[in-house]
mmCIF file of C-alpha atoms in Angstrom:
data_model
loop_
_atom_site.group_PDB
_atom_site.id
_atom_site.type_symbol
_atom_site.label_atom_id
_atom_site.label_comp_id
_atom_site.label_asym_id
_atom_site.label_seq_id
_atom_site.Cartn_x
_atom_site.Cartn_y
_atom_site.Cartn_z
ATOM 1 C CA MET A 1 88.364 54.638 130.881
ATOM 2 C CA MET A 2 86.868 51.281 131.738
ATOM 3 C CA LEU A 3 83.908 50.005 129.742
ATOM 4 C CA PRO A 4 81.155 48.112 131.451
ATOM 5 C CA ARG A 5 81.768 44.394 131.085
ATOM 6 C CA ALA A 6 78.619 43.991 128.925
ATOM 7 C CA LEU A 7 79.915 46.493 126.295
ATOM 8 C CA ALA A 8 83.427 45.043 125.906
ATOM 9 C CA PRO A 9 82.425 42.315 123.379
ATOM 10 C CA VAL A 10 80.469 44.871 121.326
ATOM 11 C CA VAL A 11 83.461 47.227 121.148
ATOM 12 C CA LEU A 12 85.734 44.326 120.182
ATOM 13 C CA LEU A 13 83.366 43.262 117.387
ATOM 14 C CA LEU A 14 83.104 46.816 116.100
ATOM 15 C CA SER A 15 86.865 47.252 116.033
ATOM 16 C CA LEU A 16 87.293 43.954 114.159
ATOM 17 C CA GLY A 17 84.841 45.189 111.527
ATOM 18 C CA LEU A 18 86.988 48.286 110.946
ATOM 19 C CA ALA A 19 90.190 46.359 110.230
ATOM 20 C CA PRO A 20 91.237 46.804 106.591
ATOM 21 C CA ALA A 21 90.536 43.791 104.401
ATOM 22 C CA ALA A 22 93.463 42.524 102.384
ATOM 23 C CA ALA A 23 92.690 42.880 98.685
ATOM 24 C CA ARG A 24 93.544 39.870 96.600
ATOM 25 C CA ASP A 25 93.728 39.970 92.848
ATOM 26 C CA ASP A 26 94.101 36.379 91.696
ATOM 27 C CA TYR A 27 93.397 37.069 88.011
ATOM 28 C CA ARG A 28 95.969 35.210 85.935
ATOM 29 C CA ARG A 29 97.461 37.847 83.658
ATOM 30 C CA LEU A 30 98.067 36.992 80.032
ATOM 31 C CA THR A 31 101.659 38.101 79.437
ATOM 32 C CA ALA A 32 102.106 36.534 75.984
ATOM 33 C CA LEU A 33 99.435 38.755 74.396
ATOM 34 C CA ASP A 34 98.308 42.352 74.674
ATOM 35 C CA ALA A 35 94.782 43.251 73.580
ATOM 36 C CA ALA A 36 95.209 46.401 71.485
ATOM 37 C CA HIS A 37 91.723 47.018 70.053
ATOM 38 C CA TYR A 38 88.167 45.706 70.372
ATOM 39 C CA LEU A 39 85.634 46.122 67.579
ATOM 40 C CA ILE A 40 82.182 45.132 68.825
ATOM 41 C CA ARG A 41 79.220 44.798 66.461
ATOM 42 C CA LEU A 42 76.024 44.595 68.485
ATOM 43 C CA GLU A 43 72.504 43.909 67.202
ATOM 44 C CA LEU A 44 69.576 44.870 69.438
ATOM 45 C CA GLU A 45 65.927 44.040 68.869
ATOM 46 C CA GLU A 46 62.743 45.964 69.646
ATOM 47 C CA ALA A 47 61.848 43.564 72.471
ATOM 48 C CA GLY A 48 63.447 40.775 74.452
ATOM 49 C CA GLU A 49 66.861 40.536 76.038
ATOM 50 C CA GLU A 50 68.830 38.601 73.439
ATOM 51 C CA ILE A 51 71.656 40.058 71.419
ATOM 52 C CA GLY A 52 73.441 39.076 68.260
ATOM 53 C CA ALA A 53 77.060 40.216 68.197
ATOM 54 C CA GLU A 54 80.546 39.898 66.843
ATOM 55 C CA ALA A 55 83.691 40.862 68.704
ATOM 56 C CA GLU A 56 86.913 41.289 66.750
ATOM 57 C CA ILE A 57 89.993 41.694 68.937
ATOM 58 C CA THR A 58 93.399 42.741 67.678
ATOM 59 C CA PHE A 59 96.264 41.391 69.768
ATOM 60 C CA ALA A 60 99.985 42.080 69.745
ATOM 61 C CA ALA A 61 102.132 39.057 70.600
ATOM 62 C CA ASN A 62 104.643 39.747 73.393
ATOM 63 C CA SER A 63 106.217 36.300 73.062
ATOM 64 C CA ASP A 64 105.542 33.096 71.138
ATOM 65 C CA VAL A 65 101.889 32.166 71.467
ATOM 66 C CA ARG A 66 99.777 29.205 70.207
ATOM 67 C CA GLU A 67 96.372 29.944 71.792
ATOM 68 C CA VAL A 68 94.255 32.836 73.025
ATOM 69 C CA PRO A 69 92.294 32.348 76.262
ATOM 70 C CA LEU A 70 89.440 34.870 76.377
ATOM 71 C CA ASP A 71 87.121 35.553 79.285
ATOM 72 C CA PHE A 72 83.658 34.719 77.949
ATOM 73 C CA GLU A 73 80.695 33.028 79.589
ATOM 74 C CA GLY A 74 77.139 32.082 78.890
ATOM 75 C CA LEU A 75 76.429 33.090 75.301
ATOM 76 C CA THR A 76 76.209 30.766 72.305
ATOM 77 C CA ILE A 77 79.207 30.855 69.974
ATOM 78 C CA ASP A 78 78.322 30.768 66.274
ATOM 79 C CA ALA A 79 81.802 31.054 64.723
ATOM 80 C CA VAL A 80 85.407 31.869 65.612
ATOM 81 C CA THR A 81 88.094 33.028 63.201
ATOM 82 C CA VAL A 82 91.754 33.976 63.441
ATOM 83 C CA ASP A 83 92.946 36.412 60.796
ATOM 84 C CA GLY A 84 89.882 35.565 58.706
ATOM 85 C CA GLY A 85 90.216 31.762 58.773
ATOM 86 C CA ALA A 86 88.044 29.369 60.798
ATOM 87 C CA ALA A 87 89.586 28.522 64.168
ATOM 88 C CA VAL A 88 89.353 25.583 66.525
ATOM 89 C CA HIS A 89 88.047 26.659 69.930
ATOM 90 C CA GLU A 90 86.729 25.254 73.186
ATOM 91 C CA ARG A 91 85.245 26.451 76.449
ATOM 92 C CA ARG A 92 87.443 25.779 79.434
ATOM 93 C CA GLY A 93 86.648 27.049 82.957
ATOM 94 C CA GLY A 94 84.931 30.333 82.058
ATOM 95 C CA LYS A 95 87.291 30.884 79.130
ATOM 96 C CA LEU A 96 86.903 30.630 75.397
ATOM 97 C CA VAL A 97 90.232 29.158 74.322
ATOM 98 C CA VAL A 98 91.054 29.782 70.665
ATOM 99 C CA ALA A 99 93.761 27.637 69.058
ATOM 100 C CA LEU A 100 95.953 29.622 66.680
ATOM 101 C CA PRO A 101 96.692 28.132 63.241
ATOM 102 C CA ARG A 102 100.403 28.738 63.791
ATOM 103 C CA ALA A 103 102.768 30.140 66.401
ATOM 104 C CA TYR A 104 102.677 33.920 66.486
ATOM 105 C CA ARG A 105 106.012 35.523 67.348
ATOM 106 C CA ARG A 106 106.863 38.582 69.408
ATOM 107 C CA GLY A 107 105.762 41.758 67.607
ATOM 108 C CA GLU A 108 103.218 40.075 65.321
ATOM 109 C CA LEU A 109 99.581 41.172 65.299
ATOM 110 C CA LEU A 110 96.654 38.766 65.131
ATOM 111 C CA ARG A 111 92.909 39.232 64.897
ATOM 112 C CA VAL A 112 90.461 36.944 66.697
ATOM 113 C CA ALA A 113 86.780 37.335 65.772
ATOM 114 C CA VAL A 114 83.912 35.662 67.628
ATOM 115 C CA ARG A 115 80.323 35.699 66.363
ATOM 116 C CA TYR A 116 77.772 34.845 69.065
ATOM 117 C CA HIS A 117 74.250 35.374 70.383
ATOM 118 C CA GLY A 118 72.134 34.973 73.488
ATOM 119 C CA ARG A 119 70.957 36.688 76.637
ATOM 120 C CA PRO A 120 73.751 38.190 78.770
ATOM 121 C CA ALA A 121 73.586 37.255 82.462
ATOM 122 C CA ASP A 122 75.444 40.417 83.537
ATOM 123 C CA GLY A 123 77.336 43.383 82.119
ATOM 124 C CA LEU A 124 74.677 44.376 79.557
ATOM 125 C CA PHE A 125 71.376 45.262 81.180
ATOM 126 C CA PHE A 126 67.849 45.530 79.775
ATOM 127 C CA LYS A 127 65.864 47.651 82.247
ATOM 128 C CA PRO A 128 63.287 50.434 82.184
ATOM 129 C CA ASN A 129 64.606 53.896 83.040
ATOM 130 C CA LYS A 130 62.925 56.120 85.628
ATOM 131 C CA PHE A 131 60.270 57.059 83.036
ATOM 132 C CA GLY A 132 59.497 53.423 82.244
ATOM 133 C CA ASP A 133 61.177 53.533 78.817
ATOM 134 C CA ARG A 134 63.196 50.546 77.581
ATOM 135 C CA THR A 135 66.929 51.018 78.099
ATOM 136 C CA ILE A 136 69.886 48.798 77.383
ATOM 137 C CA PHE A 137 73.165 49.770 78.985
ATOM 138 C CA ALA A 138 76.575 48.320 79.701
ATOM 139 C CA ASP A 139 78.316 48.265 83.059
ATOM 140 C CA ASN A 140 81.611 46.447 82.513
ATOM 141 C CA TRP A 141 83.533 47.575 85.591
ATOM 142 C CA PRO A 142 85.605 45.933 86.895
ATOM 143 C CA ASN A 143 85.104 42.490 85.372
ATOM 144 C CA ARG A 144 81.623 42.168 83.894
ATOM 145 C CA ALA A 145 82.382 42.574 80.175
ATOM 146 C CA HIS A 146 82.951 38.835 79.672
ATOM 147 C CA HIS A 147 79.239 38.244 80.177
ATOM 148 C CA TRP A 148 78.431 39.988 76.897
ATOM 149 C CA PHE A 149 81.627 40.036 74.816
ATOM 150 C CA PRO A 150 84.814 37.947 74.745
ATOM 151 C CA SER A 151 87.697 39.890 76.254
ATOM 152 C CA ILE A 152 90.642 40.077 78.576
ATOM 153 C CA ASP A 153 88.260 41.156 81.321
ATOM 154 C CA HIS A 154 90.601 42.798 83.780
ATOM 155 C CA PRO A 155 91.587 46.452 84.172
ATOM 156 C CA TYR A 156 95.305 45.642 83.717
ATOM 157 C CA ASP A 157 94.949 45.150 79.945
ATOM 158 C CA LYS A 158 94.052 48.499 78.387
ATOM 159 C CA ALA A 159 92.768 48.638 74.808
ATOM 160 C CA THR A 160 90.803 50.929 72.540
ATOM 161 C CA ALA A 161 87.234 49.993 71.662
ATOM 162 C CA GLU A 162 84.908 50.688 68.779
ATOM 163 C CA PHE A 163 81.181 49.887 68.781
ATOM 164 C CA PHE A 164 78.803 49.443 65.852
ATOM 165 C CA VAL A 165 75.273 49.187 67.234
ATOM 166 C CA THR A 166 72.362 48.116 65.059
ATOM 167 C CA ALA A 167 69.098 48.969 66.778
ATOM 168 C CA PRO A 168 65.518 49.871 65.865
ATOM 169 C CA ALA A 169 65.236 53.407 64.435
ATOM 170 C CA ARG A 170 63.278 54.659 67.454
ATOM 171 C CA PHE A 171 66.186 53.847 69.791
ATOM 172 C CA ASP A 172 68.755 56.478 70.747
ATOM 173 C CA VAL A 173 72.236 54.983 70.907
ATOM 174 C CA VAL A 174 74.493 56.891 73.304
ATOM 175 C CA ALA A 175 78.177 56.294 74.000
ATOM 176 C CA ASN A 176 81.454 58.049 74.725
ATOM 177 C CA GLY A 177 83.569 59.013 71.758
ATOM 178 C CA SER A 178 82.599 60.245 68.322
ATOM 179 C CA LEU A 179 79.552 59.315 66.280
ATOM 180 C CA VAL A 180 80.826 58.088 62.946
ATOM 181 C CA GLU A 181 77.638 57.182 61.088
ATOM 182 C CA THR A 182 73.884 56.830 61.412
ATOM 183 C CA ALA A 183 71.840 54.740 58.992
ATOM 184 C CA SER A 184 68.282 53.481 58.857
ATOM 185 C CA ARG A 185 67.524 49.808 58.596
#
């Protein structure tokens, strides 16, 4: 079947739009370390969009390692520790790079804790729900977690996570998993 000459460019453009796009994952994987567990302590206030938080990440060393590059942007860092001791750190190209006090060898575990605060640009949202009530919710997929907690923010590195949320008593805190404790403040 011959198409009228005027329709040929339209058909060509439509067929080009249907060609599969080549996916490209250029995330530089961290092979020396494996994030095993995240413990996130999050403090929420009655109003505003700022958080206070601490993220403690347990890593297993897969090979000798002297620093930990974490995906983390935008929030103010108050303190960084490695295994309980103060750690030297710097921001470098969207990363929080934590210098380790010594070389960690294959099979060793280490704990990096970061205390921070600020207003997340993405990943943790402060928006009214359909009834107009204040809601705060996380949407980390596939790489938005680094806007509100330091992490290896890529689906390749699986880890368990534990959240301790301190919020006003009138808030309902909802999450997957098991509720461990409720306390009034």
